[in-house]
Amino acid sequence: MTKNIDKILLAYSGGLDTSVSIKWLKEKYSAEIVTYTADLGQQDLDKKALKDKAIATGASETIIEDLTQEFISEYVFPALQAGALYEGKYPLATALARPLIAARMAEHAKKIGADAVAHGCTGKGNDQVRFETSFNALNPELEVIAPLRDWGFTTREDEIDYAKENNIPVQATKDSPNSIDENLWGISVECGKLEDPWQEPPANAYQWTRDIPDTPDQPTYLTISFKEGIPIGINGEALNPADLVAKLNKIGSTYGVGRIDMVENRLVGIKSREIYEAPAATILLTAHQDLSSLVLDRESLHYKETIQSKYSEMVYYGLWFSPLRAALQNFFTTLQGKITGKVKLKLFQGQCQVVGRKSESNSLYDEGLATYDENDTFDHGSAAGFIKLWSLPLKVAASCEQNQQQKETKANKSIKAI
Ligand code: ARG
């Protein structure tokens, strides 16, 4: 017998999908709907308006909580330390937020005695996978409902019509039906005009960053300080994690930094054209990687690079709460002790360029070894011996091949002679 569902905790953003979900769930189950919204640093989050809208759409109660610091410290910075970029480009803002939202929802569901949790994700995206995989990993007993997927609308236009018929105010229109997800680590935009991967994103698709012609005429310089892999200050000013990221978003946006336009491979097998804006992520990932090059030994650095993409895949695929993600995280954590120092960056017309780096305590850069002037301390003689041994296997193989060829030429000659 299926269990009675009287109370549902719904992940709610106030957007089209989740607003429509309130109505649907309420009608289908005749259940009480409680909405859950995480404040993850999305700009212009009007908690009062969100609450009013949820109640007006049919929710009996709303939970809105500020998770910004936790999001940055427990999810974003670990991903930064892992150099996480899906397919080398996407800093995973949406993907990192989902497991945190799911974890908090699982806790609240228990507290308020909800019989099920629900989300407004469609069947085509990654977010359904991330939510449900996280719910399953944290509370295997929890019932999960996905109204949009399971009794979904055929088109987004249908959904907009349904919202209008039910007096649900929505931002998306049929002309601009973009689907947007936003948090402090970045904003993700898909659908609408973006579905044609050949078409340049319309001007209004980018919401955080300035267009290059509107950026300042002169560059700006930033110095970011890291302590054991954690960014702690900008230009000498100490900042807490969330404030630091917010400030970099602001500066980066002014200089048009952090726009990403890509075709990505979703977990469900679909290729999708997405655009992202992630100024702070772009700046911090660039700086962290650069400082790593200065302080990590060559082999750790190279090994880290080989598993960065695996780690990014795990996060993208919704496997945050998996043993492998945790094990990989431990690997990155062991390297962070060395990542203390400063990185100097130049922002100009959409570019974020490292122009200097230093670490008083952990730099492995030895000017005496690197220099070509009279202060050179490198033992040039040792290079000759090194190369001799380094190339020994190739030399042996080449001699072997030569001998073989000589033998074959001799044999051919004697056959001809017969
Ligand atoms: N493609 C990105 C991801 O899977 C962004 C998803 C954005 N979600 C949304 N509801 N617009 O992480």
Short mmCIF file of C-alpha atoms and ligand atoms in Angstrom, two decimals:
data_model
loop_
_atom_site.label_atom_id
_atom_site.label_comp_id
_atom_site.label_asym_id
_atom_site.label_seq_id
_atom_site.Cartn_x
_atom_site.Cartn_y
_atom_site.Cartn_z
CA MET A 1 0.00 0.00 0.00
CA THR A 2 1.36 3.42 -0.85
CA LYS A 3 1.70 5.62 2.15
CA ASN A 4 -0.63 8.53 2.73
CA ILE A 5 0.84 11.84 1.70
CA ASP A 6 -0.58 14.66 3.77
CA LYS A 7 2.32 17.05 3.93
CA ILE A 8 4.90 17.79 1.24
CA LEU A 9 8.07 19.85 1.52
CA LEU A 10 8.73 21.43 -1.86
CA ALA A 11 11.99 23.00 -3.04
CA TYR A 12 10.84 26.45 -4.11
CA SER A 13 12.55 29.25 -6.01
CA GLY A 14 9.51 31.31 -6.94
CA GLY A 15 10.19 30.60 -10.62
CA LEU A 16 7.85 29.05 -13.14
CA ASP A 17 8.53 25.36 -12.45
CA THR A 18 8.30 25.47 -8.70
CA SER A 19 5.31 27.81 -8.63
CA VAL A 20 3.36 25.53 -10.92
CA SER A 21 4.41 22.59 -8.73
CA ILE A 22 2.68 24.04 -5.65
CA LYS A 23 -0.67 24.02 -7.44
CA TRP A 24 -0.20 20.60 -8.97
CA LEU A 25 0.88 18.90 -5.78
CA LYS A 26 -1.91 20.43 -3.82
CA GLU A 27 -4.52 19.32 -6.32
CA LYS A 28 -3.12 15.84 -6.87
CA TYR A 29 -2.54 14.89 -3.23
CA SER A 30 -4.91 17.23 -1.40
CA ALA A 31 -1.88 17.71 0.80
CA GLU A 32 -0.46 20.58 2.76
CA ILE A 33 2.45 22.18 0.88
CA VAL A 34 5.37 23.69 2.75
CA THR A 35 7.94 25.41 0.57
CA TYR A 36 11.68 25.41 1.19
CA THR A 37 13.98 28.09 -0.18
CA ALA A 38 17.69 28.40 0.46
CA ASP A 39 19.28 31.80 0.33
CA LEU A 40 22.55 31.01 -1.44
CA GLY A 41 23.44 34.59 -2.18
CA GLN A 42 21.19 35.06 -5.20
CA GLN A 43 21.01 38.76 -6.00
CA ASP A 44 17.71 40.53 -5.39
CA LEU A 45 16.28 37.70 -3.31
CA ASP A 46 13.23 39.30 -1.79
CA LYS A 47 12.28 36.95 1.02
CA LYS A 48 9.06 38.74 1.83
CA ALA A 49 7.89 38.68 -1.79
CA LEU A 50 8.88 35.03 -2.11
CA LYS A 51 6.93 34.10 0.99
CA ASP A 52 3.88 36.06 -0.14
CA LYS A 53 4.02 34.47 -3.57
CA ALA A 54 4.29 30.94 -2.16
CA ILE A 55 1.34 31.50 0.16
CA ALA A 56 -0.69 33.16 -2.60
CA THR A 57 -0.01 30.16 -4.85
CA GLY A 58 -1.26 27.75 -2.21
CA ALA A 59 1.51 26.92 0.25
CA SER A 60 0.53 26.75 3.91
CA GLU A 61 3.97 27.60 5.22
CA THR A 62 7.35 28.68 3.91
CA ILE A 63 10.86 27.99 5.15
CA ILE A 64 13.55 30.35 3.90
CA GLU A 65 17.02 30.08 5.35
CA ASP A 66 20.33 31.74 4.73
CA LEU A 67 22.91 29.12 3.77
CA THR A 68 25.34 31.44 2.02
CA GLN A 69 28.31 31.03 4.35
CA GLU A 70 27.83 27.28 4.59
CA PHE A 71 27.48 27.02 0.83
CA ILE A 72 30.72 28.86 0.20
CA SER A 73 32.75 27.25 3.00
CA GLU A 74 31.53 23.66 2.76
CA TYR A 75 30.77 23.25 -0.93
CA VAL A 76 32.28 26.01 -3.06
CA PHE A 77 35.73 26.27 -1.49
CA PRO A 78 36.27 22.50 -1.47
CA ALA A 79 35.40 22.57 -5.19
CA LEU A 80 37.75 25.51 -5.71
CA GLN A 81 40.52 23.53 -4.04
CA ALA A 82 39.80 20.72 -6.46
CA GLY A 83 39.99 23.13 -9.42
CA ALA A 84 36.48 22.00 -10.34
CA LEU A 85 35.35 22.92 -13.86
CA TYR A 86 32.98 20.61 -15.70
CA GLU A 87 34.24 19.92 -19.22
CA GLY A 88 36.99 22.41 -18.48
CA LYS A 89 34.61 25.39 -18.43
CA TYR A 90 31.62 25.34 -16.06
CA PRO A 91 32.42 26.15 -12.41
CA LEU A 92 29.42 24.08 -11.27
CA ALA A 93 27.44 26.74 -9.39
CA THR A 94 24.10 24.97 -9.78
CA ALA A 95 25.58 21.51 -9.30
CA LEU A 96 27.23 22.49 -6.01
CA ALA A 97 24.07 24.01 -4.56
CA ARG A 98 21.78 21.03 -5.08
CA PRO A 99 23.31 18.64 -2.52
CA LEU A 100 23.23 21.33 0.16
CA ILE A 101 19.59 22.16 -0.54
CA ALA A 102 18.74 18.45 -0.51
CA ALA A 103 20.57 17.90 2.78
CA ARG A 104 18.73 20.75 4.49
CA MET A 105 15.40 19.64 3.03
CA ALA A 106 15.90 16.11 4.32
CA GLU A 107 16.45 17.56 7.80
CA HIS A 108 13.46 19.90 7.65
CA ALA A 109 11.19 17.17 6.26
CA LYS A 110 11.90 15.12 9.36
CA LYS A 111 11.40 18.09 11.66
CA ILE A 112 8.04 19.15 10.26
CA GLY A 113 6.79 15.59 9.75
CA ALA A 114 6.51 15.82 5.95
CA ASP A 115 5.58 12.56 4.21
CA ALA A 116 7.46 13.51 1.06
CA VAL A 117 9.82 16.02 -0.47
CA ALA A 118 9.32 17.42 -3.96
CA HIS A 119 11.24 19.41 -6.54
CA GLY A 120 10.21 21.20 -9.70
CA CYS A 121 12.88 19.77 -12.00
CA THR A 122 12.03 18.37 -15.39
CA GLY A 123 12.99 14.95 -16.67
CA LYS A 124 15.60 16.32 -19.06
CA GLY A 125 17.99 18.00 -16.71
CA ASN A 126 20.72 17.24 -14.24
CA ASP A 127 19.07 18.84 -11.25
CA GLN A 128 16.48 16.07 -10.78
CA VAL A 129 19.37 13.61 -10.57
CA ARG A 130 21.29 15.75 -8.09
CA PHE A 131 18.31 16.25 -5.79
CA GLU A 132 17.17 12.68 -5.80
CA THR A 133 20.62 11.13 -5.59
CA SER A 134 21.33 13.34 -2.59
CA PHE A 135 18.00 12.52 -0.93
CA ASN A 136 18.64 8.81 -1.46
CA ALA A 137 22.15 9.05 -0.10
CA LEU A 138 21.06 10.92 3.02
CA ASN A 139 17.70 9.35 3.78
CA PRO A 140 16.83 6.28 1.73
CA GLU A 141 13.33 6.14 3.25
CA LEU A 142 12.33 9.59 2.04
CA GLU A 143 9.56 9.70 -0.55
CA VAL A 144 10.41 12.00 -3.47
CA ILE A 145 7.90 13.53 -5.88
CA ALA A 146 8.85 15.23 -9.15
CA PRO A 147 5.60 16.74 -10.45
CA LEU A 148 7.05 18.34 -13.55
CA ARG A 149 8.70 15.17 -14.67
CA ASP A 150 6.14 12.61 -13.70
CA TRP A 151 2.94 14.23 -14.88
CA GLY A 152 4.66 16.96 -16.78
CA PHE A 153 3.59 19.49 -19.34
CA THR A 154 4.66 18.76 -22.86
CA THR A 155 6.07 22.22 -23.45
CA ARG A 156 7.24 25.15 -21.43
CA GLU A 157 4.61 27.21 -23.20
CA ASP A 158 1.92 24.90 -21.73
CA GLU A 159 3.37 25.54 -18.35
CA ILE A 160 3.25 29.30 -18.85
CA ASP A 161 -0.40 28.98 -19.93
CA TYR A 162 -1.21 26.90 -16.87
CA ALA A 163 0.46 29.48 -14.63
CA LYS A 164 -1.56 32.28 -16.24
CA GLU A 165 -4.83 30.34 -15.89
CA ASN A 166 -4.09 29.82 -12.23
CA ASN A 167 -3.02 33.39 -11.55
CA ILE A 168 0.55 32.42 -10.80
CA PRO A 169 2.78 35.39 -11.66
CA VAL A 170 5.87 34.31 -13.65
CA GLN A 171 8.91 36.12 -14.98
CA ALA A 172 9.39 33.85 -17.99
CA THR A 173 7.38 34.79 -21.06
CA LYS A 174 6.85 32.87 -24.26
CA ASP A 175 9.30 35.20 -26.00
CA SER A 176 11.94 34.83 -23.35
CA PRO A 177 11.40 31.52 -21.64
CA ASN A 178 14.89 31.30 -20.16
CA SER A 179 15.38 28.96 -17.25
CA ILE A 180 17.65 30.57 -14.70
CA ASP A 181 19.36 29.30 -11.59
CA GLU A 182 21.43 31.64 -9.48
CA ASN A 183 23.65 31.57 -6.43
CA LEU A 184 26.77 33.34 -5.23
CA TRP A 185 29.08 31.09 -7.27
CA GLY A 186 27.34 31.84 -10.55
CA ILE A 187 24.23 32.16 -12.63
CA SER A 188 23.14 29.49 -15.11
CA VAL A 189 20.85 30.27 -18.03
CA GLU A 190 19.32 27.85 -20.51
CA CYS A 191 16.33 27.47 -22.89
CA GLY A 192 14.70 30.05 -25.11
CA LYS A 193 16.86 31.62 -27.82
CA LEU A 194 19.92 29.88 -26.39
CA GLU A 195 18.68 26.57 -27.74
CA ASP A 196 20.23 27.39 -31.11
CA PRO A 197 23.94 26.87 -30.39
CA TRP A 198 24.91 28.96 -33.44
CA GLN A 199 23.04 32.04 -32.27
CA GLU A 200 24.88 34.59 -30.17
CA PRO A 201 23.15 34.98 -26.80
CA PRO A 202 20.76 37.95 -26.86
CA ALA A 203 22.01 40.97 -24.89
CA ASN A 204 19.57 40.37 -22.04
CA ALA A 205 20.71 36.78 -21.50
CA TYR A 206 23.67 38.03 -19.48
CA GLN A 207 22.54 39.57 -16.23
CA TRP A 208 25.56 40.03 -14.00
CA THR A 209 28.44 41.06 -16.22
CA ARG A 210 28.94 44.11 -18.39
CA ASP A 211 29.32 43.87 -22.13
CA ILE A 212 32.91 44.58 -23.18
CA PRO A 213 32.09 48.01 -24.73
CA ASP A 214 30.66 49.07 -21.35
CA THR A 215 33.69 48.03 -19.30
CA PRO A 216 36.28 50.58 -18.05
CA ASP A 217 39.02 51.83 -20.39
CA GLN A 218 41.78 51.03 -17.93
CA PRO A 219 42.60 47.70 -16.28
CA THR A 220 42.33 47.10 -12.57
CA TYR A 221 44.69 45.03 -10.42
CA LEU A 222 43.68 42.69 -7.63
CA THR A 223 45.78 40.85 -5.10
CA ILE A 224 44.13 37.79 -3.61
CA SER A 225 45.60 36.24 -0.46
CA PHE A 226 45.25 32.53 0.25
CA LYS A 227 45.83 30.73 3.50
CA GLU A 228 46.06 26.96 3.23
CA GLY A 229 44.02 26.89 0.07
CA ILE A 230 41.34 29.31 1.29
CA PRO A 231 41.04 32.79 -0.18
CA ILE A 232 41.04 35.16 2.79
CA GLY A 233 41.52 38.67 1.46
CA ILE A 234 41.46 41.09 -1.46
CA ASN A 235 44.08 43.82 -1.74
CA GLY A 236 45.07 43.29 1.89
CA GLU A 237 41.54 43.50 3.23
CA ALA A 238 40.49 40.39 5.18
CA LEU A 239 37.05 39.13 4.18
CA ASN A 240 34.85 36.23 5.21
CA PRO A 241 34.20 33.61 2.49
CA ALA A 242 30.81 34.87 1.30
CA ASP A 243 31.79 38.56 1.35
CA LEU A 244 34.98 37.78 -0.54
CA VAL A 245 33.10 35.95 -3.28
CA ALA A 246 30.44 38.68 -3.45
CA LYS A 247 33.10 41.36 -3.80
CA LEU A 248 34.89 39.50 -6.57
CA ASN A 249 31.60 39.05 -8.40
CA LYS A 250 31.08 42.78 -8.26
CA ILE A 251 34.57 43.72 -9.47
CA GLY A 252 34.65 40.94 -12.05
CA SER A 253 31.24 41.93 -13.44
CA THR A 254 32.38 45.52 -13.94
CA TYR A 255 35.25 44.28 -16.09
CA GLY A 256 33.12 41.78 -18.03
CA VAL A 257 34.95 38.79 -16.52
CA GLY A 258 33.41 35.33 -16.21
CA ARG A 259 31.07 34.86 -19.16
CA ILE A 260 30.91 31.27 -20.36
CA ASP A 261 29.05 30.09 -23.44
CA MET A 262 29.21 26.34 -23.97
CA VAL A 263 27.61 23.19 -25.28
CA GLU A 264 27.75 20.69 -22.46
CA ASN A 265 26.98 17.03 -22.01
CA ARG A 266 24.20 16.49 -19.52
CA LEU A 267 24.17 13.34 -17.46
CA VAL A 268 20.92 12.23 -19.11
CA GLY A 269 22.68 12.08 -22.48
CA ILE A 270 21.53 15.36 -24.00
CA LYS A 271 23.88 18.00 -25.35
CA SER A 272 22.76 21.39 -24.19
CA ARG A 273 23.77 24.96 -24.89
CA GLU A 274 24.14 26.91 -21.69
CA ILE A 275 25.52 30.22 -20.67
CA TYR A 276 26.98 31.04 -17.30
CA GLU A 277 28.28 34.08 -15.54
CA ALA A 278 30.78 33.35 -12.81
CA PRO A 279 33.16 36.27 -12.25
CA ALA A 280 34.35 35.31 -8.75
CA ALA A 281 34.68 31.66 -9.71
CA THR A 282 36.76 32.56 -12.76
CA ILE A 283 39.04 34.83 -10.74
CA LEU A 284 39.47 32.44 -7.82
CA LEU A 285 39.96 29.30 -9.89
CA THR A 286 42.59 31.11 -11.96
CA ALA A 287 44.37 32.42 -8.87
CA HIS A 288 44.25 29.16 -6.91
CA GLN A 289 45.59 27.18 -9.85
CA ASP A 290 48.41 29.65 -10.34
CA LEU A 291 49.47 29.64 -6.70
CA SER A 292 49.39 25.83 -6.79
CA SER A 293 51.94 25.95 -9.63
CA LEU A 294 54.29 27.94 -7.40
CA VAL A 295 54.06 25.88 -4.22
CA LEU A 296 53.26 22.30 -5.20
CA ASP A 297 55.90 19.85 -6.32
CA ARG A 298 55.65 18.89 -9.97
CA GLU A 299 54.25 15.38 -9.46
CA SER A 300 51.49 16.45 -7.02
CA LEU A 301 50.53 19.24 -9.38
CA HIS A 302 50.36 16.97 -12.40
CA TYR A 303 48.50 14.25 -10.51
CA LYS A 304 46.00 16.80 -9.22
CA GLU A 305 45.30 17.82 -12.81
CA THR A 306 44.55 14.24 -13.83
CA ILE A 307 41.81 13.86 -11.18
CA GLN A 308 40.31 17.35 -11.35
CA SER A 309 38.11 16.39 -14.26
CA LYS A 310 36.94 13.20 -12.50
CA TYR A 311 36.05 15.21 -9.41
CA SER A 312 34.16 17.75 -11.54
CA GLU A 313 32.21 14.95 -13.19
CA MET A 314 31.23 13.52 -9.81
CA VAL A 315 29.87 16.89 -8.71
CA TYR A 316 28.10 17.47 -12.02
CA TYR A 317 26.58 13.98 -11.91
CA GLY A 318 25.02 14.61 -8.49
CA LEU A 319 27.43 12.36 -6.61
CA TRP A 320 28.51 14.85 -3.96
CA PHE A 321 27.59 12.42 -1.15
CA SER A 322 29.54 9.53 -2.66
CA PRO A 323 32.59 7.72 -1.31
CA LEU A 324 34.70 8.59 -4.36
CA ARG A 325 33.94 12.31 -4.20
CA ALA A 326 34.88 12.25 -0.52
CA ALA A 327 38.09 10.31 -1.19
CA LEU A 328 39.11 12.65 -4.00
CA GLN A 329 38.32 15.59 -1.74
CA ASN A 330 40.70 14.19 0.86
CA PHE A 331 43.44 14.10 -1.73
CA PHE A 332 42.93 17.78 -2.58
CA THR A 333 42.73 18.65 1.11
CA THR A 334 46.18 17.20 1.79
CA LEU A 335 47.67 19.58 -0.77
CA GLN A 336 46.06 22.74 0.62
CA GLY A 337 48.49 23.11 3.54
CA LYS A 338 51.05 24.43 1.08
CA ILE A 339 48.75 26.85 -0.74
CA THR A 340 49.51 29.98 1.22
CA GLY A 341 50.50 33.16 -0.57
CA LYS A 342 49.29 35.88 -2.90
CA VAL A 343 48.29 36.14 -6.52
CA LYS A 344 48.20 39.40 -8.47
CA LEU A 345 45.64 39.60 -11.26
CA LYS A 346 44.84 42.10 -13.95
CA LEU A 347 41.21 42.45 -15.05
CA PHE A 348 40.55 44.12 -18.35
CA GLN A 349 37.86 43.82 -21.01
CA GLY A 350 36.63 40.38 -20.04
CA GLN A 351 40.09 38.98 -19.35
CA CYS A 352 41.42 37.86 -16.00
CA GLN A 353 45.15 37.45 -16.24
CA VAL A 354 47.62 36.44 -13.56
CA VAL A 355 50.53 38.88 -13.55
CA GLY A 356 52.32 37.86 -10.35
CA ARG A 357 52.39 35.31 -7.54
CA LYS A 358 54.33 34.88 -4.31
CA SER A 359 54.50 32.69 -1.22
CA GLU A 360 56.83 33.70 1.62
CA SER A 361 56.68 30.29 3.26
CA ASN A 362 56.10 27.70 0.57
CA SER A 363 57.38 28.89 -2.79
CA LEU A 364 59.37 26.18 -4.56
CA TYR A 365 60.59 28.71 -7.09
CA ASP A 366 64.37 29.10 -6.75
CA GLU A 367 65.65 32.13 -8.58
CA GLY A 368 69.24 30.87 -8.34
CA LEU A 369 68.23 27.74 -10.25
CA ALA A 370 66.02 29.56 -12.74
CA THR A 371 68.23 32.52 -13.66
CA TYR A 372 70.33 32.86 -16.78
CA ASP A 373 72.56 35.58 -15.28
CA GLU A 374 75.78 35.35 -13.25
CA ASN A 375 73.91 34.37 -10.08
CA ASP A 376 73.13 31.01 -11.60
CA THR A 377 73.53 28.17 -9.08
CA PHE A 378 72.41 25.35 -11.33
CA ASP A 379 74.95 22.58 -11.90
CA HIS A 380 74.97 22.47 -15.70
CA GLY A 381 77.23 19.43 -15.74
CA SER A 382 74.65 17.33 -13.98
CA ALA A 383 72.19 17.91 -16.84
CA ALA A 384 74.39 15.96 -19.26
CA GLY A 385 74.39 12.89 -16.98
CA PHE A 386 70.69 13.25 -16.36
CA ILE A 387 69.90 13.29 -20.06
CA LYS A 388 72.11 10.25 -20.61
CA LEU A 389 70.07 8.17 -18.17
CA TRP A 390 66.75 9.77 -19.08
CA SER A 391 67.15 8.85 -22.73
CA LEU A 392 68.85 5.48 -22.11
CA PRO A 393 65.74 3.36 -22.79
CA LEU A 394 65.09 5.22 -26.06
CA LYS A 395 68.72 4.78 -27.06
CA VAL A 396 68.64 1.04 -26.37
CA ALA A 397 65.40 0.66 -28.34
CA ALA A 398 66.75 2.67 -31.28
CA SER A 399 69.94 0.54 -31.41
CA CYS A 400 67.88 -2.61 -31.32
CA GLU A 401 65.76 -1.40 -34.26
CA GLN A 402 68.85 -0.41 -36.23
CA ASN A 403 70.42 -3.85 -35.71
CA GLN A 404 67.22 -5.49 -36.85
CA GLN A 405 67.11 -3.38 -40.01
CA GLN A 406 70.74 -4.19 -40.79
CA LYS A 407 70.03 -7.91 -40.37
CA GLU A 408 67.00 -7.66 -42.71
CA THR A 409 68.97 -5.76 -45.38
CA LYS A 410 71.71 -8.41 -45.24
CA ALA A 411 69.18 -11.23 -45.53
CA ASN A 412 67.48 -9.53 -48.51
CA LYS A 413 70.82 -9.15 -50.26
CA SER A 414 71.67 -12.81 -49.81
CA ILE A 415 68.24 -13.88 -51.12
CA LYS A 416 68.81 -11.74 -54.25
CA ALA A 417 72.26 -13.23 -54.66
CA ILE A 418 70.85 -16.77 -54.82
N1 ARG B 1 23.40 22.95 -16.93
C1 ARG B 1 23.71 23.41 -15.62
C2 ARG B 1 23.84 22.26 -14.67
O1 ARG B 1 23.34 21.21 -14.96
C3 ARG B 1 22.79 24.46 -15.14
C4 ARG B 1 21.42 24.03 -14.77
C5 ARG B 1 20.59 25.21 -14.48
N2 ARG B 1 19.35 24.85 -13.91
C6 ARG B 1 18.24 25.54 -14.17
N3 ARG B 1 17.17 25.17 -13.56
N4 ARG B 1 18.23 26.53 -15.00
O2 ARG B 1 24.42 22.40 -13.64
#
